[in-house]
Structures are given as C-alpha cells and as structure tokens.
CSV table of N, CA, C and O in Angstrom, one decimal:
chain,number,residue,atom,x,y,z
L,1,MET,N,29.0,15.5,-127.9
L,1,MET,CA,29.6,14.8,-128.6
L,1,MET,C,28.9,13.8,-129.6
L,1,MET,O,29.3,13.7,-130.5
L,2,SER,N,27.6,13.5,-129.1
L,2,SER,CA,26.3,12.9,-129.7
L,2,SER,C,26.1,13.5,-130.9
L,2,SER,O,25.9,12.5,-132.2
L,3,LEU,N,26.2,15.3,-131.3
L,3,LEU,CA,25.3,15.1,-132.5
L,3,LEU,C,26.2,15.1,-133.3
L,3,LEU,O,26.7,14.9,-135.2
L,4,LEU,N,28.0,15.7,-133.2
L,4,LEU,CA,29.5,15.1,-134.0
L,4,LEU,C,29.0,13.8,-134.1
L,4,LEU,O,29.7,13.6,-135.6
L,5,GLY,N,29.3,12.5,-133.5
L,5,GLY,CA,29.1,11.0,-133.7
L,5,GLY,C,28.3,11.1,-134.9
L,5,GLY,O,28.5,10.2,-135.9
L,6,ASN,N,26.8,12.0,-134.2
L,6,ASN,CA,25.6,11.5,-135.6
L,6,ASN,C,26.1,11.7,-136.9
L,6,ASN,O,25.6,11.4,-137.7
L,7,ILE,N,26.6,13.1,-137.1
L,7,ILE,CA,26.6,13.8,-138.3
L,7,ILE,C,27.8,13.1,-139.0
L,7,ILE,O,27.3,12.6,-140.5
L,8,ILE,N,29.0,12.6,-138.0
L,8,ILE,CA,30.1,11.5,-138.6
L,8,ILE,C,29.4,10.4,-139.7
L,8,ILE,O,29.7,10.3,-140.6
L,9,TRP,N,28.6,10.1,-138.7
L,9,TRP,CA,27.6,8.5,-138.9
L,9,TRP,C,26.9,9.1,-140.4
L,9,TRP,O,27.0,7.6,-140.7
L,10,LEU,N,26.2,9.9,-140.2
L,10,LEU,CA,24.9,9.9,-141.3
L,10,LEU,C,25.9,10.2,-142.3
L,10,LEU,O,25.5,9.6,-143.6
L,11,ILE,N,27.4,11.0,-142.9
L,11,ILE,CA,27.6,11.5,-143.3
L,11,ILE,C,28.8,10.1,-144.1
L,11,ILE,O,28.6,10.4,-145.8
L,12,PHE,N,28.7,9.3,-143.4
L,12,PHE,CA,29.5,7.8,-143.9
L,12,PHE,C,28.3,6.5,-143.6
L,12,PHE,O,29.2,5.5,-143.6
L,13,GLY,N,27.4,6.5,-144.1
L,13,GLY,CA,26.4,5.9,-144.1
L,13,GLY,C,25.7,5.5,-143.8
L,13,GLY,O,24.5,4.6,-144.5
L,14,GLY,N,25.7,6.1,-142.8
L,14,GLY,CA,24.1,6.3,-141.8
L,14,GLY,C,23.1,6.7,-142.3
L,14,GLY,O,21.9,5.6,-141.9
L,15,LEU,N,23.3,7.6,-143.0
L,15,LEU,CA,21.5,7.9,-144.1
L,15,LEU,C,21.6,6.9,-145.4
L,15,LEU,O,20.0,6.6,-144.8
L,16,ILE,N,22.0,6.6,-145.9
L,16,ILE,CA,22.0,5.4,-146.7
L,16,ILE,C,21.9,4.1,-146.2
L,16,ILE,O,20.4,3.5,-146.7
L,17,SER,N,22.1,3.9,-145.2
L,17,SER,CA,21.3,2.3,-144.7
L,17,SER,C,20.0,2.4,-143.8
L,17,SER,O,19.0,2.1,-144.0
L,18,GLY,N,20.0,3.8,-143.4
L,18,GLY,CA,18.7,3.9,-142.4
L,18,GLY,C,17.7,4.1,-144.0
L,18,GLY,O,16.4,3.5,-143.5
L,19,LEU,N,17.4,5.3,-145.1
L,19,LEU,CA,16.4,5.2,-145.5
L,19,LEU,C,16.7,4.2,-146.5
L,19,LEU,O,15.9,3.4,-146.5
L,20,GLY,N,17.5,2.7,-146.7
L,20,GLY,CA,17.6,2.2,-147.1
L,20,GLY,C,16.5,1.0,-146.6
L,20,GLY,O,15.9,0.1,-147.0
L,21,TYR,N,16.3,0.6,-144.7
L,21,TYR,CA,15.1,-0.1,-143.9
L,21,TYR,C,14.5,1.2,-144.1
L,21,TYR,O,13.3,0.1,-144.6
L,22,ILE,N,14.4,2.0,-143.7
L,22,ILE,CA,13.0,2.6,-144.2
L,22,ILE,C,12.0,2.0,-145.2
L,22,ILE,O,10.7,2.3,-145.1
L,23,ILE,N,13.0,2.3,-146.6
L,23,ILE,CA,12.6,2.0,-147.5
L,23,ILE,C,11.6,0.7,-147.7
L,23,ILE,O,10.8,0.3,-148.6
L,24,GLY,N,12.6,-0.4,-147.7
L,24,GLY,CA,12.1,-1.4,-146.9
L,24,GLY,C,11.3,-2.2,-146.5
L,24,GLY,O,10.2,-2.5,-146.3
L,25,GLY,N,11.0,-1.8,-145.3
L,25,GLY,CA,9.8,-1.6,-144.4
L,25,GLY,C,8.6,-1.2,-144.5
L,25,GLY,O,7.7,-1.7,-144.8
L,26,LEU,N,9.0,0.4,-145.6
L,26,LEU,CA,7.6,0.7,-146.3
L,26,LEU,C,7.1,-0.5,-147.2
L,26,LEU,O,5.4,-0.4,-147.4
L,27,SER,N,8.5,-1.2,-148.0
L,27,SER,CA,7.4,-2.5,-149.7
L,27,SER,C,6.9,-3.0,-149.0
L,27,SER,O,6.2,-4.0,-149.5
L,28,MET,N,7.5,-4.0,-147.5
L,28,MET,CA,7.1,-5.3,-146.3
L,28,MET,C,5.4,-4.7,-145.9
L,28,MET,O,4.6,-5.5,-146.0
L,29,CYS,N,5.2,-3.5,-145.9
L,29,CYS,CA,3.8,-2.8,-145.3
L,29,CYS,C,3.2,-3.4,-146.1
L,29,CYS,O,1.9,-3.1,-145.8
L,30,LEU,N,3.0,-3.4,-147.7
L,30,LEU,CA,2.1,-3.5,-148.7
L,30,LEU,C,1.3,-4.0,-148.8
L,30,LEU,O,0.2,-5.1,-148.8
L,31,THR,N,1.8,-5.7,-147.9
L,31,THR,CA,1.4,-6.8,-147.8
L,31,THR,C,0.5,-6.3,-145.6
L,31,THR,O,1.7,-6.0,-145.1
L,32,ILE,N,-0.2,-7.1,-146.3
L,32,ILE,CA,-1.0,-7.0,-144.4
L,32,ILE,C,-0.2,-7.9,-143.2
L,32,ILE,O,0.0,-7.6,-142.5
L,33,VAL,N,0.5,-9.0,-143.9
L,33,VAL,CA,1.1,-10.0,-143.3
L,33,VAL,C,2.6,-9.2,-142.9
L,33,VAL,O,2.9,-9.6,-141.4
L,34,GLY,N,2.9,-8.4,-143.3
L,34,GLY,CA,4.1,-7.9,-143.4
L,34,GLY,C,3.7,-6.7,-142.8
L,34,GLY,O,5.0,-6.4,-142.3
L,35,ILE,N,2.7,-6.1,-142.4
L,35,ILE,CA,3.2,-4.5,-141.5
L,35,ILE,C,3.1,-4.5,-140.2
L,35,ILE,O,4.4,-3.7,-139.9
L,36,PRO,N,3.3,-5.8,-139.7
L,36,PRO,CA,4.1,-5.8,-138.4
L,36,PRO,C,6.1,-5.9,-138.3
L,36,PRO,O,6.5,-5.1,-137.2
L,37,PHE,N,6.3,-6.9,-139.0
L,37,PHE,CA,7.5,-6.7,-139.6
L,37,PHE,C,7.5,-5.6,-139.7
L,37,PHE,O,9.6,-4.7,-140.3
L,38,GLY,N,7.2,-4.7,-141.3
L,38,GLY,CA,7.4,-3.2,-141.8
L,38,GLY,C,7.5,-2.2,-141.3
L,38,GLY,O,9.2,-2.0,-141.2
L,39,LEU,N,6.7,-1.9,-140.3
L,39,LEU,CA,7.2,-1.4,-138.8
L,39,LEU,C,8.0,-1.3,-138.3
L,39,LEU,O,9.2,-0.3,-137.9
L,40,GLN,N,8.8,-2.8,-137.9
L,40,GLN,CA,9.7,-3.3,-136.9
L,40,GLN,C,11.1,-2.6,-138.1
L,40,GLN,O,11.7,-1.7,-137.7
L,41,GLN,N,10.5,-2.5,-138.8
L,41,GLN,CA,12.0,-2.5,-140.1
L,41,GLN,C,12.4,-0.8,-140.1
L,41,GLN,O,13.4,-0.2,-139.9
L,42,VAL,N,11.2,-0.2,-140.4
L,42,VAL,CA,11.0,1.0,-140.1
L,42,VAL,C,11.6,1.8,-138.8
L,42,VAL,O,12.9,2.8,-138.6
L,43,LYS,N,11.6,1.3,-138.6
L,43,LYS,CA,12.2,1.4,-136.4
L,43,LYS,C,13.7,1.5,-136.3
L,43,LYS,O,14.4,2.3,-135.4
L,44,VAL,N,13.8,0.5,-136.7
L,44,VAL,CA,15.4,-0.2,-136.6
L,44,VAL,C,16.1,0.8,-137.7
L,44,VAL,O,17.4,1.8,-138.2
L,45,GLY,N,15.6,1.1,-138.6
L,45,GLY,CA,16.4,2.9,-140.0
L,45,GLY,C,16.2,3.2,-139.5
L,45,GLY,O,17.2,4.8,-139.1
L,46,LEU,N,15.1,3.8,-138.6
L,46,LEU,CA,15.3,5.2,-138.0
L,46,LEU,C,16.1,5.6,-136.6
L,46,LEU,O,16.6,6.2,-136.4
L,47,ALA,N,16.3,4.3,-136.1
L,47,ALA,CA,17.4,3.9,-135.1
L,47,ALA,C,18.2,4.1,-135.6
L,47,ALA,O,19.5,4.8,-135.3
L,48,THR,N,18.8,3.8,-136.6
L,48,THR,CA,19.9,3.5,-137.7
L,48,THR,C,20.3,5.3,-137.8
L,48,THR,O,21.7,5.6,-138.2
L,49,MET,N,19.9,5.6,-138.3
L,49,MET,CA,19.7,6.8,-138.6
L,49,MET,C,20.8,8.0,-137.6
L,49,MET,O,21.5,8.9,-138.2
L,50,THR,N,20.1,7.9,-136.3
L,50,THR,CA,21.3,8.6,-135.3
L,50,THR,C,21.1,8.1,-133.8
L,50,THR,O,20.4,8.3,-133.4
L,51,PRO,N,22.0,7.2,-134.2
L,51,PRO,CA,22.0,6.7,-132.9
L,51,PRO,C,23.2,6.6,-131.7
L,51,PRO,O,22.8,6.1,-130.5
L,52,PHE,N,24.0,7.9,-132.1
L,52,PHE,CA,24.7,8.4,-130.8
L,52,PHE,C,23.9,8.6,-130.2
L,52,PHE,O,22.8,9.5,-130.2
L,53,GLY,N,24.2,8.7,-128.3
L,53,GLY,CA,23.4,9.4,-127.5
L,53,GLY,C,21.9,8.7,-126.8
L,53,GLY,O,21.2,9.5,-126.3
L,54,LYS,N,22.1,7.5,-127.5
L,54,LYS,CA,20.7,6.8,-127.1
L,54,LYS,C,21.1,5.8,-126.4
L,54,LYS,O,22.3,5.0,-127.1
L,55,GLU,N,20.3,5.0,-125.9
L,55,GLU,CA,20.3,3.3,-125.6
L,55,GLU,C,19.2,2.8,-126.0
L,55,GLU,O,18.5,2.7,-126.0
L,56,VAL,N,19.7,1.4,-126.0
L,56,VAL,CA,18.5,0.5,-125.8
L,56,VAL,C,17.9,-0.4,-124.8
L,56,VAL,O,18.5,-0.7,-124.1
L,57,VAL,N,16.1,0.1,-124.7
L,57,VAL,CA,15.9,-0.8,-123.4
L,57,VAL,C,14.3,-1.3,-124.2
L,57,VAL,O,14.0,-1.4,-124.9
L,58,ALA,N,13.9,-1.9,-123.3
L,58,ALA,CA,13.5,-3.1,-123.3
L,58,ALA,C,11.9,-2.0,-122.6
L,58,ALA,O,12.0,-1.3,-122.0
L,59,VAL,N,10.6,-2.2,-123.8
L,59,VAL,CA,9.9,-1.9,-122.9
L,59,VAL,C,9.0,-2.5,-122.6
L,59,VAL,O,9.1,-3.5,-122.3
L,60,GLU,N,7.7,-2.3,-121.8
L,60,GLU,CA,6.6,-2.8,-120.9
L,60,GLU,C,5.8,-3.7,-121.7
L,60,GLU,O,6.0,-4.1,-122.8
L,61,ASN,N,5.9,-5.4,-121.3
L,61,ASN,CA,6.2,-6.6,-121.8
L,61,ASN,C,6.2,-6.9,-122.7
L,61,ASN,O,5.8,-7.5,-123.7
L,62,ALA,N,7.9,-6.8,-122.9
L,62,ALA,CA,8.6,-6.6,-124.2
L,62,ALA,C,8.9,-8.2,-124.0
L,62,ALA,O,8.9,-8.6,-125.1
L,63,ASP,N,9.3,-9.2,-123.2
L,63,ASP,CA,9.1,-10.8,-123.5
L,63,ASP,C,7.1,-11.3,-123.2
L,63,ASP,O,7.3,-12.6,-122.6
L,64,SER,N,6.4,-10.7,-124.1
L,64,SER,CA,5.0,-11.5,-123.9
L,64,SER,C,5.2,-12.4,-125.2
L,64,SER,O,6.1,-12.1,-126.1
L,65,PRO,N,4.1,-13.5,-124.9
L,65,PRO,CA,4.2,-14.3,-125.7
L,65,PRO,C,4.1,-14.2,-127.8
L,65,PRO,O,5.3,-14.5,-128.2
L,66,LEU,N,3.2,-13.2,-127.7
L,66,LEU,CA,3.2,-12.2,-129.6
L,66,LEU,C,4.6,-12.1,-129.7
L,66,LEU,O,4.8,-12.6,-130.3
L,67,ARG,N,4.6,-11.1,-128.4
L,67,ARG,CA,6.3,-10.6,-129.6
L,67,ARG,C,8.0,-11.5,-129.1
L,67,ARG,O,8.6,-11.6,-129.8
L,68,VAL,N,7.8,-12.2,-128.5
L,68,VAL,CA,8.8,-13.6,-129.2
L,68,VAL,C,8.3,-14.4,-129.7
L,68,VAL,O,9.1,-14.7,-130.8
L,69,ILE,N,7.1,-14.6,-130.4
L,69,ILE,CA,7.2,-15.6,-131.2
L,69,ILE,C,7.1,-15.3,-132.6
L,69,ILE,O,7.5,-15.2,-133.7
L,70,LEU,N,6.7,-13.1,-132.7
L,70,LEU,CA,7.4,-12.5,-133.9
L,70,LEU,C,8.7,-12.3,-133.1
L,70,LEU,O,9.4,-12.3,-134.7
L,71,ASN,N,9.5,-12.4,-132.7
L,71,ASN,CA,10.8,-11.6,-132.9
L,71,ASN,C,11.4,-13.0,-133.4
L,71,ASN,O,12.7,-12.9,-133.9
L,72,VAL,N,10.9,-14.3,-133.0
L,72,VAL,CA,11.6,-15.7,-133.2
L,72,VAL,C,11.7,-15.3,-135.1
L,72,VAL,O,11.8,-16.2,-136.1
L,73,ILE,N,10.0,-15.1,-135.4
L,73,ILE,CA,9.9,-14.9,-137.1
L,73,ILE,C,10.7,-14.2,-137.6
L,73,ILE,O,11.4,-14.8,-138.3
L,74,TRP,N,10.8,-13.3,-136.6
L,74,TRP,CA,11.5,-12.3,-137.3
L,74,TRP,C,12.9,-12.7,-137.6
L,74,TRP,O,13.8,-12.6,-139.1
L,75,VAL,N,13.7,-13.2,-136.5
L,75,VAL,CA,15.0,-13.1,-136.8
L,75,VAL,C,15.5,-15.2,-137.6
L,75,VAL,O,15.9,-14.9,-138.4
L,76,PHE,N,14.8,-15.6,-137.9
L,76,PHE,CA,14.5,-16.3,-139.0
L,76,PHE,C,14.2,-15.7,-140.4
L,76,PHE,O,15.0,-16.0,-141.7
L,77,LEU,N,13.9,-14.9,-140.5
L,77,LEU,CA,13.2,-14.2,-142.1
L,77,LEU,C,14.1,-13.1,-142.1
L,77,LEU,O,14.9,-12.9,-143.6
L,78,PHE,N,14.4,-12.4,-140.7
L,78,PHE,CA,15.3,-10.8,-141.6
L,78,PHE,C,16.2,-10.4,-140.8
L,78,PHE,O,17.3,-10.2,-141.0
L,79,GLY,N,16.1,-11.1,-139.2
L,79,GLY,CA,16.5,-10.2,-139.0
L,79,GLY,C,18.5,-10.5,-138.2
L,79,GLY,O,19.0,-10.1,-137.4
L,80,TRP,N,18.6,-12.3,-139.1
L,80,TRP,CA,19.9,-12.5,-138.6
L,80,TRP,C,21.4,-12.0,-139.5
L,80,TRP,O,21.9,-11.8,-139.6
L,81,ALA,N,20.1,-11.7,-140.6
L,81,ALA,CA,21.2,-11.4,-141.3
L,81,ALA,C,21.4,-8.8,-142.2
L,81,ALA,O,23.5,-9.1,-141.7
L,82,ILE,N,20.4,-8.9,-141.1
L,82,ILE,CA,20.8,-7.7,-140.5
L,82,ILE,C,22.0,-7.8,-139.8
L,82,ILE,O,22.6,-6.5,-139.3
L,83,ALA,N,21.5,-8.5,-138.6
L,83,ALA,CA,22.7,-8.5,-137.4
L,83,ALA,C,23.6,-8.9,-137.7
L,83,ALA,O,25.0,-7.9,-137.3
L,84,LEU,N,24.7,-9.9,-138.5
L,84,LEU,CA,25.2,-10.1,-139.1
L,84,LEU,C,25.6,-9.5,-140.0
L,84,LEU,O,27.0,-8.9,-139.9
L,85,SER,N,25.0,-8.3,-140.5
L,85,SER,CA,25.9,-6.9,-141.5
L,85,SER,C,26.3,-6.0,-140.2
L,85,SER,O,27.4,-5.9,-140.1
L,86,HIS,N,25.6,-5.6,-138.9
L,86,HIS,CA,26.0,-5.0,-137.7
L,86,HIS,C,27.0,-5.8,-137.6
L,86,HIS,O,28.2,-4.9,-136.7
L,87,LEU,N,27.2,-6.4,-137.0
L,87,LEU,CA,28.2,-7.7,-136.4
L,87,LEU,C,29.9,-7.3,-137.2
L,87,LEU,O,30.9,-6.8,-136.6
L,88,ILE,N,29.4,-7.5,-138.4
L,88,ILE,CA,30.8,-7.6,-139.4
L,88,ILE,C,31.4,-5.6,-139.2
L,88,ILE,O,32.5,-6.0,-139.2
L,89,HIS,N,30.4,-4.9,-139.4
L,89,HIS,CA,31.3,-3.9,-139.4
L,89,HIS,C,30.9,-2.9,-137.9
L,89,HIS,O,32.2,-2.3,-138.2
L,90,GLY,N,30.8,-3.7,-137.5
L,90,GLY,CA,31.4,-4.0,-135.4
L,90,GLY,C,33.1,-4.0,-136.0
L,90,GLY,O,33.6,-3.5,-135.3
L,91,VAL,N,33.0,-5.1,-136.1
L,91,VAL,CA,34.5,-5.9,-136.1
L,91,VAL,C,34.9,-5.4,-136.9
L,91,VAL,O,36.3,-4.9,-136.4
L,92,ILE,N,35.3,-4.6,-137.9
L,92,ILE,CA,36.1,-3.8,-139.0
L,92,ILE,C,35.9,-2.6,-138.3
L,92,ILE,O,37.4,-2.5,-138.7
L,93,LEU,N,35.2,-1.9,-137.6
L,93,LEU,CA,35.5,-0.4,-137.6
L,93,LEU,C,36.6,-0.6,-136.0
L,93,LEU,O,37.4,0.1,-135.6
L,94,ALA,N,36.3,-1.8,-135.3
L,94,ALA,CA,36.7,-2.1,-133.9
L,94,ALA,C,38.1,-2.2,-134.5
L,94,ALA,O,39.0,-2.4,-133.3
L,95,ILE,N,38.9,-2.3,-135.5
L,95,ILE,CA,40.4,-2.7,-135.6
L,95,ILE,C,41.1,-1.2,-135.1
L,95,ILE,O,42.2,-1.3,-134.7
L,96,THR,N,40.5,0.0,-135.8
L,96,THR,CA,41.2,1.3,-134.9
L,96,THR,C,40.6,1.7,-134.0
L,96,THR,O,39.2,1.7,-133.6
L,97,ILE,N,41.3,2.6,-133.7
L,97,ILE,CA,41.3,3.7,-132.2
L,97,ILE,C,39.7,4.1,-132.6
L,97,ILE,O,38.8,4.6,-131.8
L,98,ILE,N,40.1,5.3,-133.8
L,98,ILE,CA,39.3,6.0,-134.4
L,98,ILE,C,38.2,5.1,-134.6
L,98,ILE,O,36.6,6.0,-134.6
L,99,GLY,N,37.9,3.8,-134.8
L,99,GLY,CA,36.3,3.4,-135.6
L,99,GLY,C,35.9,2.3,-134.1
L,99,GLY,O,34.8,2.7,-134.5
L,100,LEU,N,36.5,2.9,-133.2
L,100,LEU,CA,36.0,2.3,-131.9
L,100,LEU,C,34.7,2.6,-131.7
L,100,LEU,O,33.5,2.2,-131.3
L,101,PRO,N,34.2,3.8,-131.4
L,101,PRO,CA,32.5,4.8,-131.4
L,101,PRO,C,31.7,4.3,-132.1
L,101,PRO,O,30.7,4.5,-131.4
L,102,PHE,N,32.3,3.4,-133.5
L,102,PHE,CA,31.0,3.6,-134.7
L,102,PHE,C,30.5,2.4,-134.3
L,102,PHE,O,30.4,1.9,-134.8
L,103,ALA,N,31.4,1.2,-133.8
L,103,ALA,CA,31.7,0.4,-133.8
L,103,ALA,C,30.7,-0.5,-132.4
L,103,ALA,O,29.9,-1.2,-132.6
L,104,LYS,N,30.7,0.8,-131.5
L,104,LYS,CA,30.1,0.3,-130.8
L,104,LYS,C,28.7,0.8,-131.0
L,104,LYS,O,27.2,0.0,-130.3
L,105,GLN,N,28.5,2.2,-131.8
L,105,GLN,CA,27.1,2.0,-132.2
L,105,GLN,C,26.8,1.0,-132.8
L,105,GLN,O,25.1,0.5,-133.3
L,106,HIS,N,26.7,0.0,-133.5
L,106,HIS,CA,26.7,-0.9,-134.6
L,106,HIS,C,26.3,-2.2,-133.7
L,106,HIS,O,25.4,-3.0,-133.6
L,107,PHE,N,27.2,-2.0,-132.8
L,107,PHE,CA,26.9,-3.3,-131.6
L,107,PHE,C,25.7,-3.3,-130.7
L,107,PHE,O,24.4,-3.9,-130.8
L,108,LYS,N,25.4,-1.8,-130.7
L,108,LYS,CA,24.3,-1.2,-129.6
L,108,LYS,C,22.4,-1.8,-131.5
L,108,LYS,O,22.2,-2.2,-131.2
L,109,LEU,N,23.1,-1.2,-132.6
L,109,LEU,CA,21.9,-1.5,-133.2
L,109,LEU,C,22.0,-3.0,-133.3
L,109,LEU,O,21.5,-3.6,-134.3
L,110,LEU,N,22.9,-3.6,-133.2
L,110,LEU,CA,22.6,-5.2,-133.8
L,110,LEU,C,21.6,-6.2,-132.6
L,110,LEU,O,21.1,-7.1,-133.3
L,111,VAL,N,21.4,-5.3,-131.5
L,111,VAL,CA,20.6,-5.9,-130.5
L,111,VAL,C,19.1,-5.7,-131.5
L,111,VAL,O,17.9,-6.2,-131.2
L,112,MET,N,19.2,-4.4,-131.8
L,112,MET,CA,18.0,-3.1,-132.7
L,112,MET,C,17.3,-4.8,-133.5
L,112,MET,O,16.2,-4.1,-133.4
L,113,ALA,N,18.5,-4.6,-134.6
L,113,ALA,CA,17.8,-5.6,-135.6
L,113,ALA,C,18.2,-7.1,-135.1
L,113,ALA,O,17.2,-7.6,-136.2
L,114,LEU,N,18.7,-7.8,-134.0
L,114,LEU,CA,17.9,-8.6,-134.4
L,114,LEU,C,16.7,-9.0,-133.8
L,114,LEU,O,15.7,-10.0,-133.6
L,115,LEU,N,16.5,-8.3,-132.4
L,115,LEU,CA,15.3,-8.5,-132.0
L,115,LEU,C,14.4,-7.2,-131.4
L,115,LEU,O,14.4,-6.8,-130.7
L,116,PRO,N,13.6,-6.4,-132.6
L,116,PRO,CA,13.4,-5.3,-132.3
L,116,PRO,C,12.1,-5.3,-131.7
L,116,PRO,O,11.6,-4.2,-131.7
L,117,PHE,N,11.1,-6.5,-131.7
L,117,PHE,CA,9.8,-6.5,-131.0
L,117,PHE,C,10.0,-5.6,-129.6
L,117,PHE,O,10.6,-7.2,-128.9
L,118,GLY,N,9.3,-4.8,-128.8
L,118,GLY,CA,9.7,-5.2,-127.7
L,118,GLY,C,11.0,-4.5,-127.5
L,118,GLY,O,11.2,-4.3,-125.4
L,119,ARG,N,11.7,-4.1,-127.9
L,119,ARG,CA,13.1,-2.8,-128.2
L,119,ARG,C,12.7,-1.8,-128.3
L,119,ARG,O,12.0,-1.6,-129.2
L,120,GLU,N,13.5,-0.1,-128.3
L,120,GLU,CA,13.6,0.7,-128.3
L,120,GLU,C,15.0,1.5,-128.1
L,120,GLU,O,15.9,1.4,-127.6
L,121,LEU,N,15.0,2.2,-128.5
L,121,LEU,CA,15.9,3.5,-129.0
L,121,LEU,C,15.5,4.5,-128.3
L,121,LEU,O,15.2,5.2,-129.0
L,122,LYS,N,16.3,5.2,-126.4
L,122,LYS,CA,15.9,5.9,-126.5
L,122,LYS,C,17.0,7.0,-126.2
L,122,LYS,O,17.8,6.0,-125.8
L,123,GLU,N,16.5,8.3,-125.6
L,123,GLU,CA,18.0,9.3,-125.7
L,123,GLU,C,17.9,8.7,-124.2
L,123,GLU,O,17.1,7.9,-122.8
L,124,VAL,N,19.6,8.9,-124.0
L,124,VAL,CA,20.1,8.2,-122.5
L,124,VAL,C,19.8,9.5,-121.7
L,124,VAL,O,19.6,10.3,-121.8
L,125,GLY,N,19.2,9.2,-120.2
L,125,GLY,CA,19.0,9.8,-119.6
L,125,GLY,C,17.2,10.1,-119.1
L,125,GLY,O,17.1,10.3,-118.7
L,126,ARG,N,16.4,9.5,-120.3
L,126,ARG,CA,15.5,9.3,-120.6
L,126,ARG,C,14.8,8.5,-120.1
L,126,ARG,O,14.9,7.1,-119.9
C-alpha cells in the first residue's frame, strides 16, 4: 500500500512540493546563517516526496536547548506558513473518504514542517 500511496502522492503534487522545498532549502544554504535552516527545509522536502510507510520520530537530544531555540526561530520565520499549508490541504482532503489517507500524510508532515530540528521521518518498524 505504501508504494502505491507514494506513487499517487508523487503524481498529484508531492514531487512538485518536494522539489520546491529542496530548491528553497538549497537557496537558503547560500548564506552561512541560513545553512541550518536550509538543511532542515531540504529534510522536509525529502520527507514530502514519499511520506507513506514512514513515521515522525524524535532523535536523541531532540529537546536540547539549541534545537529548541532553532525550532522557535524556524516557527516564526518559515514553519508557520509551511505547517498552515499542510493543515489546509489535510483538512480539504479529509472531506472525502478517498482523501483520508492523503490527509493523514499531510498531518504527519505538519509536525515535521512545524518543528524540524530534532525530528526525522523513518520507515515504520525501524
């Protein structure tokens, strides 16, 4: 199911969204100050490419003071807009039964988009 879900996801917007995040992240990496944020945006872009069959997990020391500060900066500068986009798309897709699995993926990506420092998307069962 996850392979079919990821293929449908990529065809209907996941590829374009993921590439947009990756290109935006790489452009943020052009400045030294933007490198940590650009790397997180690339991580969100890669997670957006194939979200089915994966879950958001917190890495070791996910709540360290540096990551908390970076997450706060991220939320105020970029994260709120990305998370709002995933929230809106998830709510729209949740209206129909066919869209429910895709809405679930948007809600999963919402967590990654809101607080990316200290979170990763890993395959289920690993």
